[in-house]
PDB file of C-alpha atoms in Angstrom:
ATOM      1  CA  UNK A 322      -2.142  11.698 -17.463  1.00  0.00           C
ATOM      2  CA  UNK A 323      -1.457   8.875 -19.703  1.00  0.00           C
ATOM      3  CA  UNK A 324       0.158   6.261 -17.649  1.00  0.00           C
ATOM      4  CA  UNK A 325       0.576   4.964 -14.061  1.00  0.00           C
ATOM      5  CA  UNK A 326       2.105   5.128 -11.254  1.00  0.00           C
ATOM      6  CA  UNK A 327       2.598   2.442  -8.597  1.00  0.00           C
ATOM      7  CA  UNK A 328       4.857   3.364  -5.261  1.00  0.00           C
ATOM      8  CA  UNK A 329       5.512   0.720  -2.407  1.00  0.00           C
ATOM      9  CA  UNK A 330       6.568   2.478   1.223  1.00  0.00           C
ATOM     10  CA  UNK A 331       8.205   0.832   3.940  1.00  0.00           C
ATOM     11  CA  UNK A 332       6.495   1.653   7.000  1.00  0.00           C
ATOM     12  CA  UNK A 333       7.826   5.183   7.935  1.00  0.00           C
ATOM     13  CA  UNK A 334       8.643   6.074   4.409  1.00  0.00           C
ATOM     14  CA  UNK A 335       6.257   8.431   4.092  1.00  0.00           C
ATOM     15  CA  UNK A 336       4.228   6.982   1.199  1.00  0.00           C
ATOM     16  CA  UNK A 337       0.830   8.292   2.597  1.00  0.00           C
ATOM     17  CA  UNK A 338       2.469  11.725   2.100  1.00  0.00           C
ATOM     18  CA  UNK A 339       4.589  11.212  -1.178  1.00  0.00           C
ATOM     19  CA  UNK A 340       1.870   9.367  -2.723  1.00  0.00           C
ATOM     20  CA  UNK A 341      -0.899  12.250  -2.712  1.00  0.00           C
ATOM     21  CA  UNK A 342       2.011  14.868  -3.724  1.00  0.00           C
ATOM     22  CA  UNK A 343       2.993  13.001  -6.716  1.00  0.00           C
ATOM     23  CA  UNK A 344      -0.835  12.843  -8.308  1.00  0.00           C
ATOM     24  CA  UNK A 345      -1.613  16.208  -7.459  1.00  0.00           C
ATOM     25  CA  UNK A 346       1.302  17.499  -9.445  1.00  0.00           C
ATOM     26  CA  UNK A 347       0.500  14.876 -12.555  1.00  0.00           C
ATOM     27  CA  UNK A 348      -3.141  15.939 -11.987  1.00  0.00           C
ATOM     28  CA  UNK A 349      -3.469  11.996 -11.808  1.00  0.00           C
ATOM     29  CA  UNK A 350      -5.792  10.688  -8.890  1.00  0.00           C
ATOM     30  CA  UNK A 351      -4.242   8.982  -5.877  1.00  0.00           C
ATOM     31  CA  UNK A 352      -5.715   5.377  -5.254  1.00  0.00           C
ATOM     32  CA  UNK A 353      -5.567   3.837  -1.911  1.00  0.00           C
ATOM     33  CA  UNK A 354      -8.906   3.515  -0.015  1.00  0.00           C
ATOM     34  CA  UNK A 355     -10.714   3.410  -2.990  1.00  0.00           C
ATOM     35  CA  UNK A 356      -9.397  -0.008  -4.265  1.00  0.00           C
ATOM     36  CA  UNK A 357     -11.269  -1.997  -0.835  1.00  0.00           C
ATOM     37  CA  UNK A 358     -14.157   0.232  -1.157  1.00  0.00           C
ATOM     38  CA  UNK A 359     -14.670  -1.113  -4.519  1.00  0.00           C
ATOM     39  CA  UNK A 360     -13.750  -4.548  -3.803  1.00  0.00           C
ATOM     40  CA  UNK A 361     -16.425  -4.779  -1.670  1.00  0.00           C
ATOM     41  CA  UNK A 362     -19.165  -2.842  -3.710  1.00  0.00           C
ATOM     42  CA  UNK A 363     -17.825  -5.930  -6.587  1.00  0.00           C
ATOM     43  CA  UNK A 364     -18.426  -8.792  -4.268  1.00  0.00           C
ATOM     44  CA  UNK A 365     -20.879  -7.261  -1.865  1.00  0.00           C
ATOM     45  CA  UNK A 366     -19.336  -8.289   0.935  1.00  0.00           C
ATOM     46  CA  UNK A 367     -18.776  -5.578   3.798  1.00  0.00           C
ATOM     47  CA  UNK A 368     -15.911  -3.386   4.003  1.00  0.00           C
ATOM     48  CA  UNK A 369     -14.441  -4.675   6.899  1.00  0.00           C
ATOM     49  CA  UNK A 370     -14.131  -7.895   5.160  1.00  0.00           C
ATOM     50  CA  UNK A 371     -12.530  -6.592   2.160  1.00  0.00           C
ATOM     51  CA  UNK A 372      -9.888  -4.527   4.473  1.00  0.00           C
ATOM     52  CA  UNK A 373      -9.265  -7.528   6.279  1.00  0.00           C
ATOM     53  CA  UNK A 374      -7.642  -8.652   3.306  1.00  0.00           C
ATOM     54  CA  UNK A 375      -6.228  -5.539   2.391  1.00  0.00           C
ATOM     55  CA  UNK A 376      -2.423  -4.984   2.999  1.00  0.00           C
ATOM     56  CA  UNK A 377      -2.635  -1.147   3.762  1.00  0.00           C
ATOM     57  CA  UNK A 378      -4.851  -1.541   6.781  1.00  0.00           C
ATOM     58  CA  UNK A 379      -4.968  -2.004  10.614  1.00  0.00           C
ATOM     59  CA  UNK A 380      -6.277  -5.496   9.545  1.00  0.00           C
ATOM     60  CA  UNK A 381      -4.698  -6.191   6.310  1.00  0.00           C
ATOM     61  CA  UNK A 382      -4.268 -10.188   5.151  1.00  0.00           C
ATOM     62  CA  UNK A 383      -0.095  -9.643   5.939  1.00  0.00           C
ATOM     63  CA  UNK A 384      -1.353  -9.201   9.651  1.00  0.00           C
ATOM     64  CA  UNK A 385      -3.202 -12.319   9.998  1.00  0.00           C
ATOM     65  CA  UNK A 386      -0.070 -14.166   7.937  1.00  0.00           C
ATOM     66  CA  UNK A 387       2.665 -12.841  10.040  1.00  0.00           C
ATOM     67  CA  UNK A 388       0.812 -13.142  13.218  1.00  0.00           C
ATOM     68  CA  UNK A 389       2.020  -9.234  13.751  1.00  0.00           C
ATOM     69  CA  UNK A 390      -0.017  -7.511  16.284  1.00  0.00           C
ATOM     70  CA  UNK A 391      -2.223  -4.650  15.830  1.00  0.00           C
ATOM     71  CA  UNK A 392      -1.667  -2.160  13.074  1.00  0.00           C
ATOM     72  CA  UNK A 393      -2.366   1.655  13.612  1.00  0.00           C
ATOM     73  CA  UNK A 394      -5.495   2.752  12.547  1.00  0.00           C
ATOM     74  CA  UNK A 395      -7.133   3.807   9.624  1.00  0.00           C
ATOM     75  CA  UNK A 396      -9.814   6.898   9.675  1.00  0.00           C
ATOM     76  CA  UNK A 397     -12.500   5.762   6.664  1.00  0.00           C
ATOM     77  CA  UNK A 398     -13.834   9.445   6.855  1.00  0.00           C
ATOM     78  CA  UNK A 399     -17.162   8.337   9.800  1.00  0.00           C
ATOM     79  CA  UNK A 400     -18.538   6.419   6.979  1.00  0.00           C
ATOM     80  CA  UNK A 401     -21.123   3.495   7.696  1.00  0.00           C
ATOM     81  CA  UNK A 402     -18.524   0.901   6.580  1.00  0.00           C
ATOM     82  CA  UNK A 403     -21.088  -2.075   6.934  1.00  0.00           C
ATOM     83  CA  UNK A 404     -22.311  -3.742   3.774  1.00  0.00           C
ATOM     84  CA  UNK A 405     -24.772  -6.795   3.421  1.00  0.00           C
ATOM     85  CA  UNK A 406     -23.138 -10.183   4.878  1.00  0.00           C
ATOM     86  CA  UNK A 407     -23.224 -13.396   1.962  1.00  0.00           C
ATOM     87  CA  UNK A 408     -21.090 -15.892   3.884  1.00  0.00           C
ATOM     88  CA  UNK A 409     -17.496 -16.501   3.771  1.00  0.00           C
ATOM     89  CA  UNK A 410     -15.356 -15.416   0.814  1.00  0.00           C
ATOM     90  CA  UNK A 411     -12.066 -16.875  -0.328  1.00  0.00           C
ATOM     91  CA  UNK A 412      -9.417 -15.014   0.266  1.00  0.00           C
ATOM     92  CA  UNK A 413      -7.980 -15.619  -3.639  1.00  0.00           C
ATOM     93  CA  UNK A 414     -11.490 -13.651  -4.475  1.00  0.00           C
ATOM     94  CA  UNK A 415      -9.956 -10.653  -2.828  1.00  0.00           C
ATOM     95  CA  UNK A 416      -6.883 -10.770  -4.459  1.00  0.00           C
ATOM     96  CA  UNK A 417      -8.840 -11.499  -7.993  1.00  0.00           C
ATOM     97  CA  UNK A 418     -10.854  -8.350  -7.471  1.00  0.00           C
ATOM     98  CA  UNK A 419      -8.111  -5.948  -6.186  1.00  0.00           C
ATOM     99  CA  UNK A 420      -5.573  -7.039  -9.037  1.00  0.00           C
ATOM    100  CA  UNK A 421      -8.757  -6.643 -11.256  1.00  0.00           C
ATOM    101  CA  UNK A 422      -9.541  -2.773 -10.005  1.00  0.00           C
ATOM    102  CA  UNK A 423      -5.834  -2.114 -10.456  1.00  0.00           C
ATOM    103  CA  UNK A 424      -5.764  -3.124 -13.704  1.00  0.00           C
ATOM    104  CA  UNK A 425      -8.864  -1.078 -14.530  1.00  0.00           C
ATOM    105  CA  UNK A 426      -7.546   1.946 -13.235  1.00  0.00           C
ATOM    106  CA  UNK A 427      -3.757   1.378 -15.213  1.00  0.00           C
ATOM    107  CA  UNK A 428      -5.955   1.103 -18.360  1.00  0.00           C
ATOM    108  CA  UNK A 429      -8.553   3.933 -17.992  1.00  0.00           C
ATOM    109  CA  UNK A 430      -6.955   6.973 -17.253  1.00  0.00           C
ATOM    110  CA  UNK A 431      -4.183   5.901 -14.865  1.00  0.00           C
ATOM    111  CA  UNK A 432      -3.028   7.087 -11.486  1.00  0.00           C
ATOM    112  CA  UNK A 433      -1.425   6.933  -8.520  1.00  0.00           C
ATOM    113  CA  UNK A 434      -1.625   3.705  -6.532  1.00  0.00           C
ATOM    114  CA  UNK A 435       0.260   3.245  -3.304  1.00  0.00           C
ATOM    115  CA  UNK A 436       0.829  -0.875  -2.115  1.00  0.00           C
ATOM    116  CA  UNK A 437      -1.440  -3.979  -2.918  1.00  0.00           C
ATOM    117  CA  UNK A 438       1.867  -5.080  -4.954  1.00  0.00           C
ATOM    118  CA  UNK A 439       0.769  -2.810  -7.657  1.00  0.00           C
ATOM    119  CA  UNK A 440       4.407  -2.744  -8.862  1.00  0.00           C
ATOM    120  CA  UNK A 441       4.001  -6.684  -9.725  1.00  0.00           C
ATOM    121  CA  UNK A 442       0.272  -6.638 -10.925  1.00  0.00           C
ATOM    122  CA  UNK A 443       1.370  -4.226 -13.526  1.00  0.00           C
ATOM    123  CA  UNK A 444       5.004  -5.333 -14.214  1.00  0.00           C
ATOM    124  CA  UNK A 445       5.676  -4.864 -17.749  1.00  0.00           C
ATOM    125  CA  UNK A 446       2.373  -3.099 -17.999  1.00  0.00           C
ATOM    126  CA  UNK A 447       3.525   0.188 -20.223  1.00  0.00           C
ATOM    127  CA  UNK A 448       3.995   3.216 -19.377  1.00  0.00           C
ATOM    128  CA  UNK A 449       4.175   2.454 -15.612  1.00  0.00           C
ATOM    129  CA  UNK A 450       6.411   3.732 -13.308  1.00  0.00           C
ATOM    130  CA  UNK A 451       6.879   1.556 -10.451  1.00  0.00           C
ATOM    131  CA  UNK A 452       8.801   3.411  -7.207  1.00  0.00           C
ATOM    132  CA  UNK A 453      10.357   1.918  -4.263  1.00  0.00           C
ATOM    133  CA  UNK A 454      10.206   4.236  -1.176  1.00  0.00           C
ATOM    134  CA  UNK A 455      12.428   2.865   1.784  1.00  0.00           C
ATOM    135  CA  UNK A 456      14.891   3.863   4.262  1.00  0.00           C
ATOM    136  CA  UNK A 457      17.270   2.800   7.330  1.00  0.00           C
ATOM    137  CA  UNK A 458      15.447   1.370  10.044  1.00  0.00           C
ATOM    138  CA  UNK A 459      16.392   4.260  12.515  1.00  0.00           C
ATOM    139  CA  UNK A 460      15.371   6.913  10.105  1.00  0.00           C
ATOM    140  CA  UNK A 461      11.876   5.045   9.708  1.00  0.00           C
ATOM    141  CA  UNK A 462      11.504   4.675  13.073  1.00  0.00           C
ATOM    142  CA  UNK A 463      12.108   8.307  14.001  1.00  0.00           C
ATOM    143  CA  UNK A 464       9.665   9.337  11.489  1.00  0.00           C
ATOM    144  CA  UNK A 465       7.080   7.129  12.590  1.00  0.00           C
ATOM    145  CA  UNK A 466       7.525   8.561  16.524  1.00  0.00           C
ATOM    146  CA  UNK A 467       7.562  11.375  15.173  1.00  0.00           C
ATOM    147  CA  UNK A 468       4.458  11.396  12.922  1.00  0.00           C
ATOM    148  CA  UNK A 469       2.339   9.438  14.840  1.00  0.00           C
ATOM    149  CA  UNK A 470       3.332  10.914  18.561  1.00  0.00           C
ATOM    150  CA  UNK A 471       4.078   7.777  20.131  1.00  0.00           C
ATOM    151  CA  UNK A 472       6.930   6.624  22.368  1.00  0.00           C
ATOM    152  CA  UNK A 473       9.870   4.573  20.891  1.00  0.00           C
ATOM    153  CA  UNK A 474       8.596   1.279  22.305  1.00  0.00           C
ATOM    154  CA  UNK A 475       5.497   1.878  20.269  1.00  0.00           C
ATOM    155  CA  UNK A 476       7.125   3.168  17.368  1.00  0.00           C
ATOM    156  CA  UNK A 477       9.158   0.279  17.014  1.00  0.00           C
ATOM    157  CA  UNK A 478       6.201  -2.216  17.639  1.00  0.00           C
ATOM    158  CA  UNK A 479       4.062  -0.791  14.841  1.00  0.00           C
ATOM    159  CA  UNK A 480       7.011  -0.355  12.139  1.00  0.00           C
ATOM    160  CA  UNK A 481       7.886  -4.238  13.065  1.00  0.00           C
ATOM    161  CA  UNK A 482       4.160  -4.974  12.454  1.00  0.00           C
ATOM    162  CA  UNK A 483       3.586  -3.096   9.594  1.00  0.00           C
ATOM    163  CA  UNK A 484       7.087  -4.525   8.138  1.00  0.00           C
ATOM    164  CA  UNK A 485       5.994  -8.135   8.701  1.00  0.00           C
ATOM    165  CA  UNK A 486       2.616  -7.490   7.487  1.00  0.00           C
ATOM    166  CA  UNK A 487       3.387  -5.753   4.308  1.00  0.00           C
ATOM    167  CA  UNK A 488       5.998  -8.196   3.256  1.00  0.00           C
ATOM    168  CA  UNK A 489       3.978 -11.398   4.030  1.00  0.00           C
ATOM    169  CA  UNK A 490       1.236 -10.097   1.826  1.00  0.00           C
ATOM    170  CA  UNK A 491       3.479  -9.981  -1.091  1.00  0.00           C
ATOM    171  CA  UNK A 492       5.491 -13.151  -0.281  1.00  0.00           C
ATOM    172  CA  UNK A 493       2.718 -14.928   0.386  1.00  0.00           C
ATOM    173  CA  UNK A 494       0.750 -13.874  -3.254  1.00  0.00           C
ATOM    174  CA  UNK A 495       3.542 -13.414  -5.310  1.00  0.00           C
ATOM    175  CA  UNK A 496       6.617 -15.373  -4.306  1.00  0.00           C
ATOM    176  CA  UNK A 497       8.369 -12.048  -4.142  1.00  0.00           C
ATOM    177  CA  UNK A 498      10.165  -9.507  -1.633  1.00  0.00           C
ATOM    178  CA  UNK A 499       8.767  -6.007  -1.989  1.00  0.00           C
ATOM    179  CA  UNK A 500      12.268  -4.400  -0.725  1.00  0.00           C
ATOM    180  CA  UNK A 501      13.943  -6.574  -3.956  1.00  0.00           C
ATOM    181  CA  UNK A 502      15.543  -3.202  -5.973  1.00  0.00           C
ATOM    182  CA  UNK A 503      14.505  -5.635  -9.333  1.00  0.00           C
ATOM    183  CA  UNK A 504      11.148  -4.818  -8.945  1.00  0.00           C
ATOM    184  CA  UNK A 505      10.948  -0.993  -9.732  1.00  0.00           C
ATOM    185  CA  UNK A 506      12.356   1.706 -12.202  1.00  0.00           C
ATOM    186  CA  UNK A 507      13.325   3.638  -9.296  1.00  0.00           C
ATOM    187  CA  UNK A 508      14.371   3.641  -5.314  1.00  0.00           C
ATOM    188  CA  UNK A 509      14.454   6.586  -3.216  1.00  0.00           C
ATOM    189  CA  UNK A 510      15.656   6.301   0.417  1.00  0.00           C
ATOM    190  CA  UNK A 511      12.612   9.051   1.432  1.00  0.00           C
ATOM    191  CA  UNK A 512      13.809   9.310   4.987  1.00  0.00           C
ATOM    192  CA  UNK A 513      16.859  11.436   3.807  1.00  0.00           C
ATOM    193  CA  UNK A 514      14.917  13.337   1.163  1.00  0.00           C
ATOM    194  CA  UNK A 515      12.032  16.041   2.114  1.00  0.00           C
ATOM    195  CA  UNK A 516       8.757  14.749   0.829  1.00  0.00           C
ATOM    196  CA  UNK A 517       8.375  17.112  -1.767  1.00  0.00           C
ATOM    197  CA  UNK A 518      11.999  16.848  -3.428  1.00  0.00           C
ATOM    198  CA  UNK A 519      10.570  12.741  -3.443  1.00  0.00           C
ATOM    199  CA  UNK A 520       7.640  14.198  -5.574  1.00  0.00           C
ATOM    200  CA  UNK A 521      10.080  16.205  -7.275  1.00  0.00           C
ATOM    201  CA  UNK A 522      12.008  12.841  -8.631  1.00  0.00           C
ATOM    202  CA  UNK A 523       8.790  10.397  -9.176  1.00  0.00           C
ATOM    203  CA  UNK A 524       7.395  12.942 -11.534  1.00  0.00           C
ATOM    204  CA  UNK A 525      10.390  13.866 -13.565  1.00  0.00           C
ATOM    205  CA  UNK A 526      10.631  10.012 -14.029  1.00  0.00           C
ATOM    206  CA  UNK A 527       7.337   9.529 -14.731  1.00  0.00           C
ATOM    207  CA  UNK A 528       7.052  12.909 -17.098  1.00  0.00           C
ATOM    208  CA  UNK A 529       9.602  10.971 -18.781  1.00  0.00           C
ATOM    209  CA  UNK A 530       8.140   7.675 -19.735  1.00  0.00           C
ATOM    210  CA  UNK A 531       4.709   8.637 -20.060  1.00  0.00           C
TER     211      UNK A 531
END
């Protein structure tokens, strides 16, 4: 695969699943954990740092911007996620580095990359596809009970959370509002579509520009 990829998911939009899908069937790898992991190999700084500033985890920068409360977890496979300590680190090193890795991976080889505003760290970047996944709030929110197993209360804590968080990050980086339609080639509304007829439509679109 010649090209990229970026998709941003509303919380419940099933991004985590769509994501995967569509590299597997472009043969392209799917980047998410990998971008923190190698933030904080870059700066050697610890992992937990770098996720603390990461806006796809339980303690991503959008969290500690939009005073939203605690984000569901993330499983980092039982690794020993503790690196060498050397001080504090600005925050706008973070954002340097991860812009830096996505940028790497857009130009060597492509992929997949779900979130970390991907769609405006490569805009105009070509051959990318940039995808939207989104959905009505009641759809996302029966997904997420559903997915995760939790009661409605909870449900709609973490999708308010995770909404908050994922928007400040962007807003608060870029000026910009991840839901704006402007930003990418394509929108799906996920929470009426199956998962894999999502796939289905992100890789026709992106068989076709690549």
């Amino acid at each position: 695969m010649a090209g990229v990829v970026t998709i941003s998911a509303a919380f419940g939009a099933g991004g985590s699943v769509i994501g995967p899908a569509v590299a597997e069937r472009l043969g392209a790898p799917f980047v998410d954990r990998a971008i923190p992991y190698t933030v904080a190999a870059e700066i050697g700084c610890s992992l937990e740092e770098a996720l603390d500033h990461d806006d796809r985890t339980e303690h991503g920068l959008g969290r500690l911007l939009s005073s939203a409360a605690r984000l569901p977890n993330v499983t980092l496979g039982g690794m020993d996620t503790t690196l060498p300590e050397r001080g504090f680190v600005p925050e706008e090193e973070f954002l340097v580095r991860t812009e830096n890795v996505i940028k790497q991976i857009a130009e060597h080889g492509g992929g997949v990359i779900l979130g970390r505003a991907s769609q405006l760290v490569l805009a105009g970047f070509p051959g990318a596809l940039h995808v939207r996944l989104d959905g009505p709030r009641r759809r996302r929110l029966a997904s997420v009970q559903e997915s995760l197993e939790v009661s409605e209360r909870e449900a709609e804590r973490l999708l308010d959370d995770n909404d908050r968080a994922r928007t400040a990050y962007v807003k608060h980086f870029y000026r910009a509002d991840p839901a704006d339609p402007a930003l990418y080639d394509l929108v799906i509304d996920s929470t009426r579509l199956a998962a894999p007829a999502c796939a289905d439509i992100i890789v026709t679109a992106a068989l076709a520009i690549l």
